PDB file of C-alpha atoms in Angstrom:
ATOM      1  CA  ASP A   1      -9.197  19.667 -42.430  1.00 68.00           C
ATOM      2  CA  GLN A   2      -9.567  18.455 -38.749  1.00 78.00           C
ATOM      3  CA  GLN A   3     -10.009  15.136 -37.677  1.00 90.00           C
ATOM      4  CA  VAL A   4     -10.055  15.256 -34.701  1.00 93.00           C
ATOM      5  CA  LYS A   5     -11.443  18.863 -33.001  1.00 93.00           C
ATOM      6  CA  GLN A   6     -10.909  19.936 -28.997  1.00 95.00           C
ATOM      7  CA  ASN A   7     -13.560  23.589 -29.366  1.00 92.00           C
ATOM      8  CA  SER A   8     -12.161  24.021 -25.841  1.00 94.00           C
ATOM      9  CA  PRO A   9      -9.246  25.698 -26.194  1.00 94.00           C
ATOM     10  CA  SER A  10      -8.547  26.556 -22.415  1.00 96.00           C
ATOM     11  CA  LEU A  11     -10.671  25.281 -19.024  1.00 97.00           C
ATOM     12  CA  SER A  12      -9.878  25.800 -15.180  1.00 97.00           C
ATOM     13  CA  VAL A  13     -11.106  23.789 -12.026  1.00 98.00           C
ATOM     14  CA  GLN A  14     -10.799  23.942  -8.897  1.00 98.00           C
ATOM     15  CA  GLU A  15      -9.152  21.902  -6.394  1.00 97.00           C
ATOM     16  CA  GLY A  16     -11.158  18.550  -5.413  1.00 97.00           C
ATOM     17  CA  ARG A  17     -13.930  19.125  -7.783  1.00 97.00           C
ATOM     18  CA  ILE A  18     -14.277  17.403 -11.744  1.00 98.00           C
ATOM     19  CA  SER A  19     -12.578  18.906 -14.661  1.00 98.00           C
ATOM     20  CA  ILE A  20     -14.802  17.479 -18.008  1.00 98.00           C
ATOM     21  CA  LEU A  21     -12.510  18.113 -21.577  1.00 98.00           C
ATOM     22  CA  ASN A  22     -14.224  17.084 -24.639  1.00 98.00           C
ATOM     23  CA  CYS A  23     -13.759  16.260 -27.782  1.00 97.00           C
ATOM     24  CA  ASP A  24     -15.354  15.502 -31.030  1.00 97.00           C
ATOM     25  CA  TYR A  25     -14.075  13.323 -34.789  1.00 96.00           C
ATOM     26  CA  THR A  26     -15.710  13.856 -37.975  1.00 94.00           C
ATOM     27  CA  ASN A  27     -14.387   9.918 -39.772  1.00 89.00           C
ATOM     28  CA  SER A  28     -16.240   7.010 -38.439  1.00 90.00           C
ATOM     29  CA  MET A  29     -12.950   5.010 -39.083  1.00 89.00           C
ATOM     30  CA  PHE A  30     -11.059   5.858 -36.380  1.00 90.00           C
ATOM     31  CA  ASP A  31     -11.723   3.198 -33.887  1.00 88.00           C
ATOM     32  CA  TYR A  32      -9.162   3.434 -31.023  1.00 91.00           C
ATOM     33  CA  PHE A  33      -9.040   7.250 -29.415  1.00 94.00           C
ATOM     34  CA  LEU A  34      -6.262   8.018 -26.206  1.00 95.00           C
ATOM     35  CA  TRP A  35      -5.598  11.066 -24.266  1.00 97.00           C
ATOM     36  CA  TYR A  36      -1.968  12.419 -23.571  1.00 97.00           C
ATOM     37  CA  LYS A  37      -0.479  15.099 -21.013  1.00 97.00           C
ATOM     38  CA  LYS A  38       1.880  17.368 -21.512  1.00 96.00           C
ATOM     39  CA  TYR A  39       3.005  19.594 -19.405  1.00 96.00           C
ATOM     40  CA  PRO A  40       5.173  23.131 -20.515  1.00 92.00           C
ATOM     41  CA  ALA A  41       8.539  21.707 -22.210  1.00 90.00           C
ATOM     42  CA  GLU A  42       8.491  18.104 -22.047  1.00 93.00           C
ATOM     43  CA  GLY A  43       6.954  15.917 -24.881  1.00 95.00           C
ATOM     44  CA  PRO A  44       3.591  13.794 -24.337  1.00 96.00           C
ATOM     45  CA  THR A  45       2.829  11.630 -22.372  1.00 95.00           C
ATOM     46  CA  PHE A  46      -0.008   8.930 -22.549  1.00 94.00           C
ATOM     47  CA  LEU A  47      -2.775   8.966 -20.067  1.00 96.00           C
ATOM     48  CA  ILE A  48      -5.086   6.502 -21.175  1.00 96.00           C
ATOM     49  CA  SER A  49      -7.269   4.790 -24.356  1.00 94.00           C
ATOM     50  CA  ILE A  50     -10.786   3.459 -25.234  1.00 95.00           C
ATOM     51  CA  SER A  51     -11.528   1.345 -28.344  1.00 92.00           C
ATOM     52  CA  SER A  52     -14.649   1.636 -30.050  1.00 92.00           C
ATOM     53  CA  ILE A  53     -15.758  -1.773 -28.720  1.00 93.00           C
ATOM     54  CA  LYS A  54     -16.196  -0.030 -25.328  1.00 95.00           C
ATOM     55  CA  ASP A  55     -18.662   3.410 -23.885  1.00 96.00           C
ATOM     56  CA  LYS A  56     -15.865   3.744 -21.370  1.00 97.00           C
ATOM     57  CA  ASN A  57     -12.622   3.007 -19.506  1.00 97.00           C
ATOM     58  CA  GLU A  58     -11.709   3.846 -15.506  1.00 97.00           C
ATOM     59  CA  ASP A  59      -7.746   3.854 -14.837  1.00 96.00           C
ATOM     60  CA  GLY A  60      -7.982   5.607 -11.091  1.00 97.00           C
ATOM     61  CA  ARG A  61      -9.024   9.269 -10.871  1.00 97.00           C
ATOM     62  CA  PHE A  62      -9.366   9.725 -14.867  1.00 98.00           C
ATOM     63  CA  THR A  63     -11.811   8.592 -17.154  1.00 98.00           C
ATOM     64  CA  VAL A  64     -13.193   8.390 -20.949  1.00 98.00           C
ATOM     65  CA  PHE A  65     -16.054   8.115 -21.988  1.00 98.00           C
ATOM     66  CA  LEU A  66     -16.916   7.281 -25.732  1.00 97.00           C
ATOM     67  CA  ASN A  67     -19.915   8.292 -27.554  1.00 97.00           C
ATOM     68  CA  LYS A  68     -20.266   6.441 -31.267  1.00 95.00           C
ATOM     69  CA  SER A  69     -23.804   7.863 -32.671  1.00 95.00           C
ATOM     70  CA  ALA A  70     -22.369  11.272 -31.132  1.00 96.00           C
ATOM     71  CA  LYS A  71     -18.014  10.698 -31.894  1.00 96.00           C
ATOM     72  CA  HIS A  72     -18.022  11.841 -28.822  1.00 97.00           C
ATOM     73  CA  LEU A  73     -15.721  11.240 -26.921  1.00 97.00           C
ATOM     74  CA  SER A  74     -14.386  12.665 -22.934  1.00 98.00           C
ATOM     75  CA  LEU A  75     -12.259  12.636 -20.298  1.00 98.00           C
ATOM     76  CA  HIS A  76     -13.093  13.445 -16.977  1.00 98.00           C
ATOM     77  CA  ILE A  77     -10.942  13.453 -13.612  1.00 98.00           C
ATOM     78  CA  VAL A  78     -11.596  13.198 -10.735  1.00 97.00           C
ATOM     79  CA  PRO A  79     -10.553  14.794  -7.849  1.00 97.00           C
ATOM     80  CA  SER A  80      -8.838  17.412  -9.231  1.00 98.00           C
ATOM     81  CA  GLN A  81      -5.747  18.386  -8.478  1.00 97.00           C
ATOM     82  CA  PRO A  82      -2.977  21.612  -9.140  1.00 97.00           C
ATOM     83  CA  GLY A  83      -0.406  18.683 -10.232  1.00 96.00           C
ATOM     84  CA  ASP A  84      -3.036  17.638 -13.444  1.00 97.00           C
ATOM     85  CA  SER A  85      -2.414  21.797 -14.503  1.00 98.00           C
ATOM     86  CA  ALA A  86      -0.967  20.868 -18.255  1.00 97.00           C
ATOM     87  CA  VAL A  87      -2.469  21.165 -22.151  1.00 97.00           C
ATOM     88  CA  TYR A  88      -4.951  17.464 -22.351  1.00 98.00           C
ATOM     89  CA  PHE A  89      -4.774  16.348 -26.526  1.00 97.00           C
ATOM     90  CA  CYS A  90      -6.934  13.369 -27.805  1.00 97.00           C
ATOM     91  CA  ALA A  91      -6.197  11.061 -30.544  1.00 94.00           C
ATOM     92  CA  ALA A  92      -7.992   8.826 -32.789  1.00 93.00           C
ATOM     93  CA  LEU A  93      -6.514   5.864 -35.102  1.00 89.00           C
ATOM     94  CA  PRO A  94      -8.309   4.660 -37.415  1.00 85.00           C
ATOM     95  CA  ARG A  95      -9.117   1.028 -38.066  1.00 76.00           C
ATOM     96  CA  LYS A  96      -6.810  -0.635 -40.979  1.00 67.00           C
ATOM     97  CA  THR A  97      -5.475   2.572 -42.810  1.00 63.00           C
ATOM     98  CA  GLY A  98      -1.822   2.617 -40.858  1.00 63.00           C
ATOM     99  CA  ASN A  99      -0.623   3.242 -37.974  1.00 74.00           C
ATOM    100  CA  GLN A 100      -1.152   7.391 -38.351  1.00 82.00           C
ATOM    101  CA  PHE A 101      -2.448   8.553 -35.241  1.00 88.00           C
ATOM    102  CA  TYR A 102      -5.177  12.336 -35.187  1.00 91.00           C
ATOM    103  CA  PHE A 103      -4.774  15.032 -33.074  1.00 93.00           C
ATOM    104  CA  GLY A 104      -6.556  16.882 -31.223  1.00 94.00           C
ATOM    105  CA  THR A 105      -5.981  20.817 -30.522  1.00 93.00           C
ATOM    106  CA  GLY A 106      -5.397  20.850 -27.036  1.00 95.00           C
ATOM    107  CA  THR A 107      -6.922  22.290 -23.869  1.00 97.00           C
ATOM    108  CA  SER A 108      -4.741  23.888 -21.037  1.00 96.00           C
ATOM    109  CA  LEU A 109      -6.348  22.575 -18.424  1.00 98.00           C
ATOM    110  CA  THR A 110      -5.516  25.588 -14.279  1.00 98.00           C
ATOM    111  CA  VAL A 111      -6.373  22.951 -12.107  1.00 97.00           C
ATOM    112  CA  ILE A 112      -6.740  26.421  -8.830  1.00 97.00           C
ATOM    113  CA  PRO A 113      -6.126  24.955  -5.234  1.00 95.00           C
TER     114      PRO A 113
ATOM    115  CA  ASP B   1      10.080   6.398 -20.317  1.00 59.00           C
ATOM    116  CA  ALA B   2      10.077   5.106 -23.720  1.00 68.00           C
ATOM    117  CA  GLY B   3      13.851   4.711 -25.193  1.00 92.00           C
ATOM    118  CA  ILE B   4      13.854   8.231 -27.672  1.00 96.00           C
ATOM    119  CA  THR B   5      16.271  10.283 -27.501  1.00 96.00           C
ATOM    120  CA  GLN B   6      16.417  13.895 -30.134  1.00 97.00           C
ATOM    121  CA  SER B   7      19.137  15.834 -31.759  1.00 96.00           C
ATOM    122  CA  PRO B   8      19.213  18.648 -31.027  1.00 97.00           C
ATOM    123  CA  ARG B   9      16.801  20.260 -28.428  1.00 96.00           C
ATOM    124  CA  HIS B  10      17.086  23.452 -29.565  1.00 97.00           C
ATOM    125  CA  LYS B  11      18.063  25.578 -33.189  1.00 97.00           C
ATOM    126  CA  VAL B  12      18.396  28.568 -33.399  1.00 97.00           C
ATOM    127  CA  THR B  13      19.124  29.223 -37.797  1.00 96.00           C
ATOM    128  CA  GLU B  14      18.630  31.595 -40.857  1.00 96.00           C
ATOM    129  CA  THR B  15      16.384  31.072 -43.155  1.00 97.00           C
ATOM    130  CA  GLY B  16      17.022  28.968 -46.217  1.00 96.00           C
ATOM    131  CA  THR B  17      19.529  27.288 -43.876  1.00 96.00           C
ATOM    132  CA  PRO B  18      18.712  22.960 -44.121  1.00 96.00           C
ATOM    133  CA  VAL B  19      18.119  22.241 -41.065  1.00 97.00           C
ATOM    134  CA  THR B  20      18.248  17.826 -39.817  1.00 98.00           C
ATOM    135  CA  LEU B  21      16.385  16.673 -37.174  1.00 98.00           C
ATOM    136  CA  ARG B  22      17.243  13.944 -35.305  1.00 98.00           C
ATOM    137  CA  CYS B  23      15.732  11.177 -33.263  1.00 98.00           C
ATOM    138  CA  HIS B  24      16.525   8.164 -31.947  1.00 97.00           C
ATOM    139  CA  GLN B  25      15.084   4.947 -30.144  1.00 96.00           C
ATOM    140  CA  THR B  26      16.080   2.124 -28.564  1.00 95.00           C
ATOM    141  CA  GLU B  27      11.931   0.200 -28.071  1.00 90.00           C
ATOM    142  CA  ASN B  28      12.741  -1.633 -31.680  1.00 90.00           C
ATOM    143  CA  HIS B  29       9.598  -0.126 -32.390  1.00 90.00           C
ATOM    144  CA  ARG B  30       8.753  -0.424 -36.662  1.00 90.00           C
ATOM    145  CA  TYR B  31       6.893   2.894 -36.296  1.00 91.00           C
ATOM    146  CA  MET B  32       8.497   6.263 -36.274  1.00 94.00           C
ATOM    147  CA  TYR B  33       6.453   9.596 -36.529  1.00 95.00           C
ATOM    148  CA  TRP B  34       7.427  13.703 -36.735  1.00 97.00           C
ATOM    149  CA  TYR B  35       4.891  15.700 -35.642  1.00 97.00           C
ATOM    150  CA  ARG B  36       4.711  19.233 -34.866  1.00 96.00           C
ATOM    151  CA  GLN B  37       3.363  21.204 -32.147  1.00 95.00           C
ATOM    152  CA  ASP B  38       1.508  24.922 -33.099  1.00 92.00           C
ATOM    153  CA  PRO B  39      -0.148  27.321 -30.457  1.00 86.00           C
ATOM    154  CA  GLY B  40      -3.885  26.252 -32.513  1.00 84.00           C
ATOM    155  CA  HIS B  41      -3.059  23.580 -34.374  1.00 88.00           C
ATOM    156  CA  GLY B  42      -2.348  21.130 -31.508  1.00 89.00           C
ATOM    157  CA  LEU B  43      -0.304  18.256 -32.554  1.00 93.00           C
ATOM    158  CA  ARG B  44       0.379  18.053 -36.639  1.00 93.00           C
ATOM    159  CA  LEU B  45       2.353  14.919 -38.544  1.00 93.00           C
ATOM    160  CA  ILE B  46       4.780  16.134 -40.641  1.00 96.00           C
ATOM    161  CA  HIS B  47       5.881  12.370 -42.100  1.00 96.00           C
ATOM    162  CA  TYR B  48       5.515   9.104 -40.153  1.00 93.00           C
ATOM    163  CA  SER B  49       7.524   5.877 -41.541  1.00 94.00           C
ATOM    164  CA  TYR B  50       6.577   2.220 -41.269  1.00 90.00           C
ATOM    165  CA  GLY B  51       9.736   0.345 -41.874  1.00 90.00           C
ATOM    166  CA  VAL B  52      13.691   0.736 -42.858  1.00 93.00           C
ATOM    167  CA  LYS B  53      13.406   3.119 -45.551  1.00 92.00           C
ATOM    168  CA  ASP B  54       9.463   2.909 -45.186  1.00 93.00           C
ATOM    169  CA  THR B  55       8.496   6.570 -45.030  1.00 94.00           C
ATOM    170  CA  ASP B  56       5.017   8.523 -45.503  1.00 92.00           C
ATOM    171  CA  LYS B  57       4.131  11.462 -45.493  1.00 93.00           C
ATOM    172  CA  GLY B  58       2.036  13.134 -42.983  1.00 91.00           C
ATOM    173  CA  GLU B  59      -0.291  16.094 -43.325  1.00 89.00           C
ATOM    174  CA  VAL B  60       2.408  18.735 -42.886  1.00 94.00           C
ATOM    175  CA  SER B  61       4.972  17.596 -44.933  1.00 95.00           C
ATOM    176  CA  ASP B  62       5.853  20.749 -47.789  1.00 95.00           C
ATOM    177  CA  GLY B  63       9.371  21.798 -47.391  1.00 96.00           C
ATOM    178  CA  TYR B  64       9.851  18.494 -45.596  1.00 97.00           C
ATOM    179  CA  SER B  65      12.019  15.371 -45.911  1.00 97.00           C
ATOM    180  CA  VAL B  66      12.752  11.771 -43.475  1.00 97.00           C
ATOM    181  CA  SER B  67      14.822   9.473 -44.452  1.00 97.00           C
ATOM    182  CA  ARG B  68      14.931   6.353 -42.373  1.00 97.00           C
ATOM    183  CA  SER B  69      18.490   3.500 -41.982  1.00 95.00           C
ATOM    184  CA  LYS B  70      18.230   2.261 -39.452  1.00 95.00           C
ATOM    185  CA  THR B  71      15.347   1.173 -37.255  1.00 94.00           C
ATOM    186  CA  GLU B  72      16.853   2.480 -34.651  1.00 96.00           C
ATOM    187  CA  ASP B  73      17.380   6.039 -35.822  1.00 97.00           C
ATOM    188  CA  PHE B  74      14.095   8.695 -38.179  1.00 98.00           C
ATOM    189  CA  LEU B  75      15.959  11.476 -39.442  1.00 98.00           C
ATOM    190  CA  LEU B  76      13.722  15.191 -40.125  1.00 98.00           C
ATOM    191  CA  THR B  77      15.110  17.327 -43.183  1.00 98.00           C
ATOM    192  CA  LEU B  78      13.960  20.797 -43.879  1.00 97.00           C
ATOM    193  CA  GLU B  79      15.896  21.610 -46.941  1.00 93.00           C
ATOM    194  CA  SER B  80      15.689  25.307 -46.788  1.00 96.00           C
ATOM    195  CA  ALA B  81      14.112  26.480 -43.947  1.00 96.00           C
ATOM    196  CA  THR B  82      11.752  29.235 -43.433  1.00 97.00           C
ATOM    197  CA  SER B  83       9.913  30.856 -40.919  1.00 96.00           C
ATOM    198  CA  SER B  84       6.736  29.123 -40.852  1.00 96.00           C
ATOM    199  CA  GLN B  85       8.627  26.015 -39.791  1.00 97.00           C
ATOM    200  CA  THR B  86       9.537  27.874 -36.454  1.00 97.00           C
ATOM    201  CA  SER B  87       8.002  25.573 -34.205  1.00 97.00           C
ATOM    202  CA  VAL B  88       8.168  22.785 -31.729  1.00 97.00           C
ATOM    203  CA  TYR B  89       8.983  19.122 -33.292  1.00 98.00           C
ATOM    204  CA  PHE B  90       8.535  15.940 -31.647  1.00 97.00           C
ATOM    205  CA  CYS B  91       9.291  12.043 -32.312  1.00 97.00           C
ATOM    206  CA  ALA B  92       7.137   9.524 -31.504  1.00 95.00           C
ATOM    207  CA  ILE B  93       7.404   5.655 -32.411  1.00 93.00           C
ATOM    208  CA  SER B  94       4.690   3.302 -31.759  1.00 89.00           C
ATOM    209  CA  GLU B  95       4.490  -0.584 -32.595  1.00 82.00           C
ATOM    210  CA  SER B  96       1.661  -2.470 -33.655  1.00 68.00           C
ATOM    211  CA  THR B  97      -1.201  -1.254 -36.110  1.00 54.00           C
ATOM    212  CA  THR B  98      -3.739  -1.870 -33.837  1.00 54.00           C
ATOM    213  CA  GLY B  99      -4.793  -0.152 -30.417  1.00 54.00           C
ATOM    214  CA  ASN B 100      -1.293   0.766 -29.485  1.00 76.00           C
ATOM    215  CA  THR B 101       0.468   3.116 -26.958  1.00 86.00           C
ATOM    216  CA  ILE B 102       1.786   6.749 -29.734  1.00 89.00           C
ATOM    217  CA  TYR B 103       5.071   7.321 -27.311  1.00 92.00           C
ATOM    218  CA  PHE B 104       6.912  11.043 -27.355  1.00 95.00           C
ATOM    219  CA  GLY B 105      10.132  12.435 -26.986  1.00 96.00           C
ATOM    220  CA  GLU B 106      11.340  14.922 -24.818  1.00 95.00           C
ATOM    221  CA  GLY B 107      11.087  17.081 -28.570  1.00 97.00           C
ATOM    222  CA  SER B 108      13.495  20.324 -30.067  1.00 97.00           C
ATOM    223  CA  TRP B 109      12.982  23.585 -30.134  1.00 97.00           C
ATOM    224  CA  LEU B 110      14.096  25.400 -33.523  1.00 97.00           C
ATOM    225  CA  THR B 111      13.668  28.927 -34.302  1.00 97.00           C
ATOM    226  CA  VAL B 112      14.005  30.457 -37.411  1.00 97.00           C
ATOM    227  CA  VAL B 113      15.786  33.858 -37.830  1.00 95.00           C
TER     228      VAL B 113
END
């Protein structure tokens, strides 16, 4: 049973435009969320995170939005660059139940020059 | 980059043979994890450890065992490899139980023929 879902397997965006990657979760115990970026033949690398006490966190071109009532988070990349082409995973961590991170299935982003 | 080393990085083995993947960290982090990545499934947790000799099962633990005899080393063993265990395996580490980042190794590509 997938508790963290990324319903779009792929996304293509023109260079300079906004990329929006979405993630939904079902477990109301999740209280910390992360986004990871993965290039082929490499391990995932941490991108940005957000605590459930916030609804937005920004780091340069990357912004994560959290809508707790909808159990939805999104990653905005503005402006998108060709080097952003990668697979993006969202992850969630439940409070007070150990340190087990739950990952989504990933969205493959292609930024077209 | 987090100090995580996985070995071997690539391995081809025959069905029914035992295989051990090793993860070594230099960060002295408490938590260590083994994930597998498969198309359409994202990153799925196999086993994790919350201390020396303290381990627990993840969502896809069948057919796998782990051991952690030292803080820095976490071993994943496939007792009798099957073709369904052909995958990319990632080791990861994290430090605390709340609001923390998980860091990944470079991955180990395992093919079972």
